[in-house]
Amino acid sequence: MASSLIGRSVVRVDAVGKATGSAAYGVDVTFPGMLHAKVLRCGVPHARIVRLDTSKARGLRGVRVVLTGEDVPIRHGPIIKDRPVLALDKVRYAGELVAAVAADDEEAAQAAIDAIEVDYEELPGAFDMEAALRPDAPLVHDDASAYDRVEVPGLRVAPAAGSNLCYHFKLRKGNVDAAFSRADVVVEDTFTTPKIQYCHLEPQVAVAQVDPTGQITVWASTMSPHLLRNMIAELAGVPAAKVRVITLMVGGGYGSKVYLGALNPLAVLLAMRAPNRAVRLAFDREDEFLTNDVRLPTRTIIKTAAMRDGTLLARKATTFWDKGPYALLGPVIVRNAGYCSLGPYRLPNAWIDGYLVYTNNQSGGGFRGLGVPQVAWAGEQQIDRVARELNIDPLELRLRNALRDGDVSITGETVHAVSVRQCLEQAAQAIDWGKNRDAEGPHRYGKGIACIIKSTLTPSASFSTAKLNSDGSVDILTSAIEHGQGAHTVLSQIVADELSLPLDRVRVIVQDTSVTPFDRSSTSSRTTFHMGNALKEAALDVRHQLAKLAADVLEVHVDDLEFVDGTIRVRGVPQHAYRYADILTRAFGSPATIVGQGACFTKPIYDPMDPDTGQSKRPSVYFMYGAQAAEVRVDVETGHYRVTRLASAVDAGKAINPSNCVQQIEGAAVMGLGFATMEELVSVDGRTLNPTFLDYKIPTSLDMPEMLNRIVEVPHPEGPYGAKGIGESSIATTAAAVGNALYAALGIQVHDLPIRAERVFRAIRSAAGRGRS
Amino acid sequence: MASSLIGRSVVRVDAVGKATGSAAYGVDVTFPGMLHAKVLRCGVPHARIVRLDTSKARGLRGVRVVLTGEDVPIRHGPIIKDRPVLALDKVRYAGELVAAVAADDEEAAQAAIDAIEVDYEELPGAFDMEAALRPDAPLVHDDASAYDRVEVPGLRVAPAAGSNLCYHFKLRKGNVDAAFSRADVVVEDTFTTPKIQYCHLEPQVAVAQVDPTGQITVWASTMSPHLLRNMIAELAGVPAAKVRVITLMVGGGYGSKVYLGALNPLAVLLAMRAPNRAVRLAFDREDEFLTNDVRLPTRTIIKTAAMRDGTLLARKATTFWDKGPYALLGPVIVRNAGYCSLGPYRLPNAWIDGYLVYTNNQSGGGFRGLGVPQVAWAGEQQIDRVARELNIDPLELRLRNALRDGDVSITGETVHAVSVRQCLEQAAQAIDWGKNRDAEGPHRYGKGIACIIKSTLTPSASFSTAKLNSDGSVDILTSAIEHGQGAHTVLSQIVADELSLPLDRVRVIVQDTSVTPFDRSSTSSRTTFHMGNALKEAALDVRHQLAKLAADVLEVHVDDLEFVDGTIRVRGVPQHAYRYADILTRAFGSPATIVGQGACFTKPIYDPMDPDTGQSKRPSVYFMYGAQAAEVRVDVETGHYRVTRLASAVDAGKAINPSNCVQQIEGAAVMGLGFATMEELVSVDGRTLNPTFLDYKIPTSLDMPEMLNRIVEVPHPEGPYGAKGIGESSIATTAAAVGNALYAALGIQVHDLPIRAERVFRAIRSAAGRGRS
């Protein structure tokens, strides 16, 4: 028998297509006679639209459709329907779109955009997330309570009129005040994180077409084609069956390309007014920087108490989240990051407040790590401070307090398959924890470590089918998107393995909502677990159906059959191997199909969180655990530093494709490095100053540390082969690990991200000043 | 509750798209950078290729691929693998392809074709189907027994070396010689039918593309995408999962666009040599006339015996079928038409021989009616001759002998749901049978009637799934092709009805072998029965799954639920109606999919025919019955005539969409009219003389009789709602009905099709001559 495909680093099924350039992405979709669309950004962060004149634009050659908010008075949103497709009366952030045009070519579309005249009456804005909560703050929405809302179990979202507070997350456990009183050590800090951009290589793009029957087809670069389909159907007022969302390869998403976004509804609404002509709307990089969502900036005031032996007693944290003007997935981010902000620790007392605040800054969206990178920056640096106060090694302090199997978590859940200790140990071992390199001239070395816990979207659902073809090969029908994470490879491995087939007889072909079953989204590191489970079940369903047919055809009991190397054999009679194709032909007297079904949905295990206490017996179907250790080399004279080594240990449950896992771990770590060391979308009073890659820096190959990746495998009882998601862990720990390493090197604490050399330099100077005084 | 959709003439789901021109067909598929292909026909009916020089062609600007038989030494065929993709050493009919070219544009491709030099050594040909069986006849294949064959249960195909006999069908029942001896009347005739073309509006076309991973995608105008996929996979030596056949609207097929054909393998083989560039090959009308298959020409020597009271005693028939050089589906045509050539009658004695003969004429293919139009032309005229000899009304004679429920058929089957009597009665009634119009000057009127029995492809299999979307709308996954017959409308009606949904919440979107389940083919009038059954089952599966979820969610017993107007209600509590979407959300805690499966496969009921006697307890899952009555007005001075009225009565079992049924009946009758009155591809020694619509006539609106269409509904116990196929019945009866009407008008018998005025004129003159002698 061929060895199992599970646990093998097979070459990615999309590798050849990508390497040769033949793999098609959303940006590659073009049609003859297609219209090209462009958008108009307002450029002012908060203003009333006094005049919006499109008459000149409408008169230009080649201009087919001009849309303003008046034409499409629609508001949407996954939780609060507060977001217009195009600004209605007011603009609420400088990247907001006020008009869109479709024309025969891009030049004509841009000329029309340039010919649109808008007069604004600027209004005072709410730009600081704390100040925005004051009673006298300018209101982003006159009455946010008036918008329609979508009920989400365990999430109490009820913005009040006259306030910019969008959502308030609360977690209450034990008695924090008493704990702080009796603790041996209590530390308190304030940490901040900036806006950063997703920077996916492929910008957002959609081609939409509406035929005379009203059938809407959208070729979209999306991580959630079925949610997009449902939302477009709602927008257009048609059954979902009349909307077809086709997704090709996605050139990176990281949470940006979910739900409607700013772009997709415009492509559809333009196409609905240009019957039978496809309309292509692609964001350029400036659109991405200015109009797209950002990682929510935060300010966290955090306080931790411990006993002398290192036992953590309590944590109290207040995080302000700068939401920008539209709620989007914000409440879920604040809730999930909120209870994860306590870290993977045993903690008897906690008091967490998360304030999601409407502002006139750029809107914040779900972003790889979903809030955990922000809260881990605060929480994991504070753990180090506790360790220093107690003179305990930071690794040792973490290990003493790390959750163990059977512990009751901070939400009241008895946790299992907890792997934070293994992650910490492996990351530490990889980087030779405890051995520090000596100073070299002005260079100092230091090591830091950090760890996280992260939930996954719960409840959610994934469905799939596997179609056994006449010749015994298999088509996989899944809506899971390949956005670079290797999902299609892992899913193919699972199906091939369950059906004892070589990998090349199994294909994932299309993601098309009209044919591939519902999947929630290829986000939240959920695909391997959810779609993997669904496809494992679908493959087993095929196998059972096939075995039943074979038992009939061969006149044996089904238990006497075995699947070997793509054939079925009767136990004890290895010389007769029946190809699947032969069984099908004999059973059906014809070429035939067997369709197997599978589903994974987590509602049955989900316990909605108590909105007053944040308590839940099972808020997440599984938790991701990861740890990272960083080594830095700092020039004490300039503050310039490099991350020289970065060790990431992440629990995959079971690594179905180890090399794929390493790529995911490393990819997330690189994004973590950008967040830690350089990325920041700088804005002043709602106006962004650096919307280009000239001024907004992301890591390049020259910035790479030595990457030390470790896969931990603590099987999750409900995962396929024990597997669970790993796509986000190592983005969330990097900043704190680097911050802690800098402290180890220099004895200085940085509170604000990104940790640019300039900040290090100032901290060194300031510490030196304090030292002198 | 909304009234049932079954039996309602809803507007076709493809009507708006077709009426507005937005519906896309295979000919509409284009891609940027696509190559255009052209083919070279040999032009000689039988020859050895002495020299084939493509060097000049290869050197021309823009020429990318030049293929000859040497490059692709492959033979294929659904039963006998005797057909090369491009001629190998020899050509065997004048339309055979010897080379194909793909170039940057059509002009370059044609220039390259024109630059190919071929020298032939012509060989004596076999052009007459009887003469070709003589021992001294030129051989079409040196040794046809040497080709690989595909075994088909109940079909003994074993061509012998040194003979042009491809297949011999035999039916032996009772004692025909004894019956002929004791009969009161015995009549014998010889009838012939010509080659005719399919004349589908959309010519054959395929766009093929092969990506660097070896994935083959073909946009094909085909009635059998899954068979095409499997055959391309075999040709290319890859798993079927690596071949994707996508079919859009098909602009008519009539049996032409099945299996590989001449065109599809070339498109694929060219594309395999032009990596990453799509290759489009479209036949022009001349290619269609000269290279495509034709309706098999026949010569039938037929003898029927009856008693004075009209009881039919025996029939003996020998039919020669001119196959051309490649077997294709020929043996199945000869077998199925063979046993149907006895008509829908009780006949205790029969002796049928069908000789399928290799010739150097154009190859014969499966064609709407599958051989029955040819044998009915002979058999149903002979029934009239028996009637005349016995002085019994031809309708009356037919009714006396018509099969009834519980009769044993000529193959030994006890038949049920027999409707030939009803068809005869309705056709006769529609045309006022028995009332004849008086002569008007030189014009004589006459009426004729004919009826048929036709089998459907058995065994065969259809599979499908129905996908209930989050919002309660449904996507239908079927590979059934819409080629003008209204299949997608009928299938949508079935699914919508079973799920109590309005029609517009149900969509058939794509036919794509990578996602839509296996279907044998949209041929043989099998779709409503097979795919209808499969989709009814799939919809019921959705319904059962949904009911089970609803029972859990609503905490009631599943039997207490009812489906009303797209909602689920608890019996006795009509005020609470739950939308399907709500049930899904409550059950899964998320948007969700329910996939229902269905299958219809006929192997379990199929009894393979005894190859020596043609006996089978169940050769076909159902039989089609139909009758047609024609009225003609003939000018006795010129022979010019018109079919003035044409009454078609066809048994639909149950007319799911009556107006669709009428369109099918009428469409087939018009093709029958062309076959009867004007169509003929004239060839002399294998060279076709009229390969254009200038010289090859088909009926136009000016030729239309008054069409009187009657739907008979004798429910078939195994059909969905009793339905079965009706797409072919009324093409098969027209010629004999018109022939019989002409006899009624003039007292002359035409033996050869088409019945052109010239033939009538000659028959009148010849009868007058006989009258004078």
mmCIF file of N, CA, C and O in Angstrom, chain B residues 604-638:
data_model
loop_
_atom_site.group_PDB
_atom_site.id
_atom_site.type_symbol
_atom_site.label_atom_id
_atom_site.label_comp_id
_atom_site.label_asym_id
_atom_site.label_seq_id
_atom_site.Cartn_x
_atom_site.Cartn_y
_atom_site.Cartn_z
ATOM 1 N N PRO B 604 -30.521 -2.227 -13.672
ATOM 2 C CA PRO B 604 -31.261 -3.271 -12.944
ATOM 3 C C PRO B 604 -32.429 -3.860 -13.739
ATOM 4 O O PRO B 604 -32.766 -5.029 -13.551
ATOM 5 N N ILE B 605 -33.053 -3.076 -14.595
ATOM 6 C CA ILE B 605 -34.199 -3.612 -15.339
ATOM 7 C C ILE B 605 -33.795 -4.161 -16.706
ATOM 8 O O ILE B 605 -34.591 -4.785 -17.386
ATOM 9 N N TYR B 606 -32.545 -3.921 -17.104
ATOM 10 C CA TYR B 606 -32.134 -4.227 -18.473
ATOM 11 C C TYR B 606 -31.835 -5.708 -18.645
ATOM 12 O O TYR B 606 -31.129 -6.316 -17.847
ATOM 13 N N ASP B 607 -32.389 -6.277 -19.716
ATOM 14 C CA ASP B 607 -32.085 -7.664 -20.076
ATOM 15 C C ASP B 607 -31.341 -7.645 -21.411
ATOM 16 O O ASP B 607 -31.934 -7.332 -22.449
ATOM 17 N N PRO B 608 -30.049 -7.948 -21.407
ATOM 18 C CA PRO B 608 -29.290 -7.857 -22.665
ATOM 19 C C PRO B 608 -29.919 -8.766 -23.727
ATOM 20 O O PRO B 608 -30.358 -9.875 -23.438
ATOM 21 N N MET B 609 -29.953 -8.249 -24.929
ATOM 22 C CA MET B 609 -30.572 -8.962 -26.047
ATOM 23 C C MET B 609 -29.743 -10.189 -26.422
ATOM 24 O O MET B 609 -28.515 -10.130 -26.441
ATOM 25 N N ASP B 610 -30.438 -11.278 -26.715
ATOM 26 C CA ASP B 610 -29.740 -12.459 -27.224
ATOM 27 C C ASP B 610 -29.250 -12.141 -28.640
ATOM 28 O O ASP B 610 -30.048 -11.821 -29.516
ATOM 29 N N PRO B 611 -27.943 -12.200 -28.877
ATOM 30 C CA PRO B 611 -27.443 -11.759 -30.184
ATOM 31 C C PRO B 611 -27.855 -12.692 -31.326
ATOM 32 O O PRO B 611 -27.788 -12.287 -32.487
ATOM 33 N N ASP B 612 -28.308 -13.895 -31.009
ATOM 34 C CA ASP B 612 -28.736 -14.802 -32.083
ATOM 35 C C ASP B 612 -30.204 -14.655 -32.430
ATOM 36 O O ASP B 612 -30.614 -14.969 -33.545
ATOM 37 N N THR B 613 -31.006 -14.210 -31.471
ATOM 38 C CA THR B 613 -32.455 -14.183 -31.708
ATOM 39 C C THR B 613 -33.082 -12.806 -31.508
ATOM 40 O O THR B 613 -34.262 -12.611 -31.809
ATOM 41 N N GLY B 614 -32.327 -11.863 -30.959
ATOM 42 C CA GLY B 614 -32.909 -10.548 -30.704
ATOM 43 C C GLY B 614 -33.956 -10.573 -29.607
ATOM 44 O O GLY B 614 -34.772 -9.654 -29.506
ATOM 45 N N GLN B 615 -33.929 -11.595 -28.768
ATOM 46 C CA GLN B 615 -34.915 -11.673 -27.702
ATOM 47 C C GLN B 615 -34.384 -11.011 -26.423
ATOM 48 O O GLN B 615 -33.192 -11.134 -26.084
ATOM 49 N N SER B 616 -35.282 -10.329 -25.743
ATOM 50 C CA SER B 616 -34.930 -9.648 -24.492
ATOM 51 C C SER B 616 -36.203 -9.346 -23.743
ATOM 52 O O SER B 616 -37.168 -8.827 -24.299
ATOM 53 N N LYS B 617 -36.221 -9.659 -22.476
ATOM 54 C CA LYS B 617 -37.402 -9.394 -21.652
ATOM 55 C C LYS B 617 -37.584 -7.904 -21.407
ATOM 56 O O LYS B 617 -38.658 -7.446 -21.000
ATOM 57 N N ARG B 618 -36.512 -7.115 -21.563
ATOM 58 C CA ARG B 618 -36.608 -5.665 -21.350
ATOM 59 C C ARG B 618 -35.429 -5.001 -22.050
ATOM 60 O O ARG B 618 -34.404 -4.712 -21.426
ATOM 61 N N PRO B 619 -35.571 -4.759 -23.332
ATOM 62 C CA PRO B 619 -34.444 -4.138 -24.044
ATOM 63 C C PRO B 619 -34.365 -2.633 -23.841
ATOM 64 O O PRO B 619 -33.319 -2.030 -24.077
ATOM 65 N N SER B 620 -35.458 -2.037 -23.390
ATOM 66 C CA SER B 620 -35.503 -0.568 -23.285
ATOM 67 C C SER B 620 -36.338 -0.214 -22.070
ATOM 68 O O SER B 620 -37.384 -0.815 -21.826
ATOM 69 N N VAL B 621 -35.906 0.763 -21.311
ATOM 70 C CA VAL B 621 -36.619 1.092 -20.074
ATOM 71 C C VAL B 621 -38.015 1.607 -20.378
ATOM 72 O O VAL B 621 -38.935 1.420 -19.590
ATOM 73 N N TYR B 622 -38.179 2.275 -21.518
ATOM 74 C CA TYR B 622 -39.520 2.629 -21.975
ATOM 75 C C TYR B 622 -39.512 2.695 -23.487
ATOM 76 O O TYR B 622 -38.449 2.713 -24.111
ATOM 77 N N PHE B 623 -40.707 2.672 -24.036
ATOM 78 C CA PHE B 623 -40.834 2.815 -25.480
ATOM 79 C C PHE B 623 -41.593 4.091 -25.782
ATOM 80 O O PHE B 623 -42.508 4.474 -25.062
ATOM 81 N N MET B 624 -41.164 4.732 -26.875
ATOM 82 C CA MET B 624 -41.908 5.886 -27.357
ATOM 83 C C MET B 624 -42.908 5.399 -28.380
ATOM 84 O O MET B 624 -42.594 4.534 -29.214
ATOM 85 N N TYR B 625 -44.104 5.934 -28.297
ATOM 86 C CA TYR B 625 -45.138 5.633 -29.275
ATOM 87 C C TYR B 625 -45.602 6.948 -29.883
ATOM 88 O O TYR B 625 -45.755 7.942 -29.170
ATOM 89 N N GLY B 626 -45.845 6.908 -31.162
ATOM 90 C CA GLY B 626 -46.334 8.106 -31.815
ATOM 91 C C GLY B 626 -47.017 7.737 -33.122
ATOM 92 O O GLY B 626 -46.742 6.686 -33.710
ATOM 93 N N ALA B 627 -47.923 8.585 -33.533
ATOM 94 C CA ALA B 627 -48.579 8.385 -34.823
ATOM 95 C C ALA B 627 -48.684 9.733 -35.508
ATOM 96 O O ALA B 627 -48.719 10.781 -34.855
ATOM 97 N N GLN B 628 -48.731 9.693 -36.805
ATOM 98 C CA GLN B 628 -48.825 10.919 -37.569
ATOM 99 C C GLN B 628 -49.746 10.690 -38.754
ATOM 100 O O GLN B 628 -49.707 9.623 -39.369
ATOM 101 N N ALA B 629 -50.569 11.682 -39.021
ATOM 102 C CA ALA B 629 -51.428 11.620 -40.203
ATOM 103 C C ALA B 629 -51.135 12.846 -41.050
ATOM 104 O O ALA B 629 -51.047 13.961 -40.524
ATOM 105 N N ALA B 630 -50.952 12.606 -42.330
ATOM 106 C CA ALA B 630 -50.618 13.700 -43.240
ATOM 107 C C ALA B 630 -51.697 13.819 -44.298
ATOM 108 O O ALA B 630 -52.297 12.828 -44.726
ATOM 109 N N GLU B 631 -51.960 15.061 -44.681
ATOM 110 C CA GLU B 631 -52.819 15.290 -45.843
ATOM 111 C C GLU B 631 -51.965 15.961 -46.906
ATOM 112 O O GLU B 631 -51.220 16.894 -46.595
ATOM 113 N N VAL B 632 -52.084 15.474 -48.150
ATOM 114 C CA VAL B 632 -51.323 16.104 -49.235
ATOM 115 C C VAL B 632 -52.282 16.599 -50.313
ATOM 116 O O VAL B 632 -53.399 16.091 -50.471
ATOM 117 N N ARG B 633 -51.808 17.622 -51.006
ATOM 118 C CA ARG B 633 -52.513 18.086 -52.201
ATOM 119 C C ARG B 633 -51.509 17.990 -53.353
ATOM 120 O O ARG B 633 -50.454 18.622 -53.312
ATOM 121 N N VAL B 634 -51.852 17.173 -54.338
ATOM 122 C CA VAL B 634 -50.918 16.908 -55.435
ATOM 123 C C VAL B 634 -51.483 17.433 -56.739
ATOM 124 O O VAL B 634 -52.676 17.300 -57.012
ATOM 125 N N ASP B 635 -50.592 18.012 -57.517
ATOM 126 C CA ASP B 635 -50.940 18.397 -58.881
ATOM 127 C C ASP B 635 -50.633 17.188 -59.766
ATOM 128 O O ASP B 635 -49.460 16.842 -59.961
ATOM 129 N N VAL B 636 -51.644 16.568 -60.289
ATOM 130 C CA VAL B 636 -51.418 15.319 -61.024
ATOM 131 C C VAL B 636 -50.706 15.557 -62.352
ATOM 132 O O VAL B 636 -50.178 14.626 -62.956
ATOM 133 N N GLU B 637 -50.672 16.807 -62.788
ATOM 134 C CA GLU B 637 -50.002 17.074 -64.060
ATOM 135 C C GLU B 637 -48.498 17.257 -63.898
ATOM 136 O O GLU B 637 -47.721 16.935 -64.785
ATOM 137 N N THR B 638 -48.058 17.764 -62.728
ATOM 138 C CA THR B 638 -46.635 18.068 -62.535
ATOM 139 C C THR B 638 -45.992 17.213 -61.459
ATOM 140 O O THR B 638 -44.766 17.129 -61.366
#
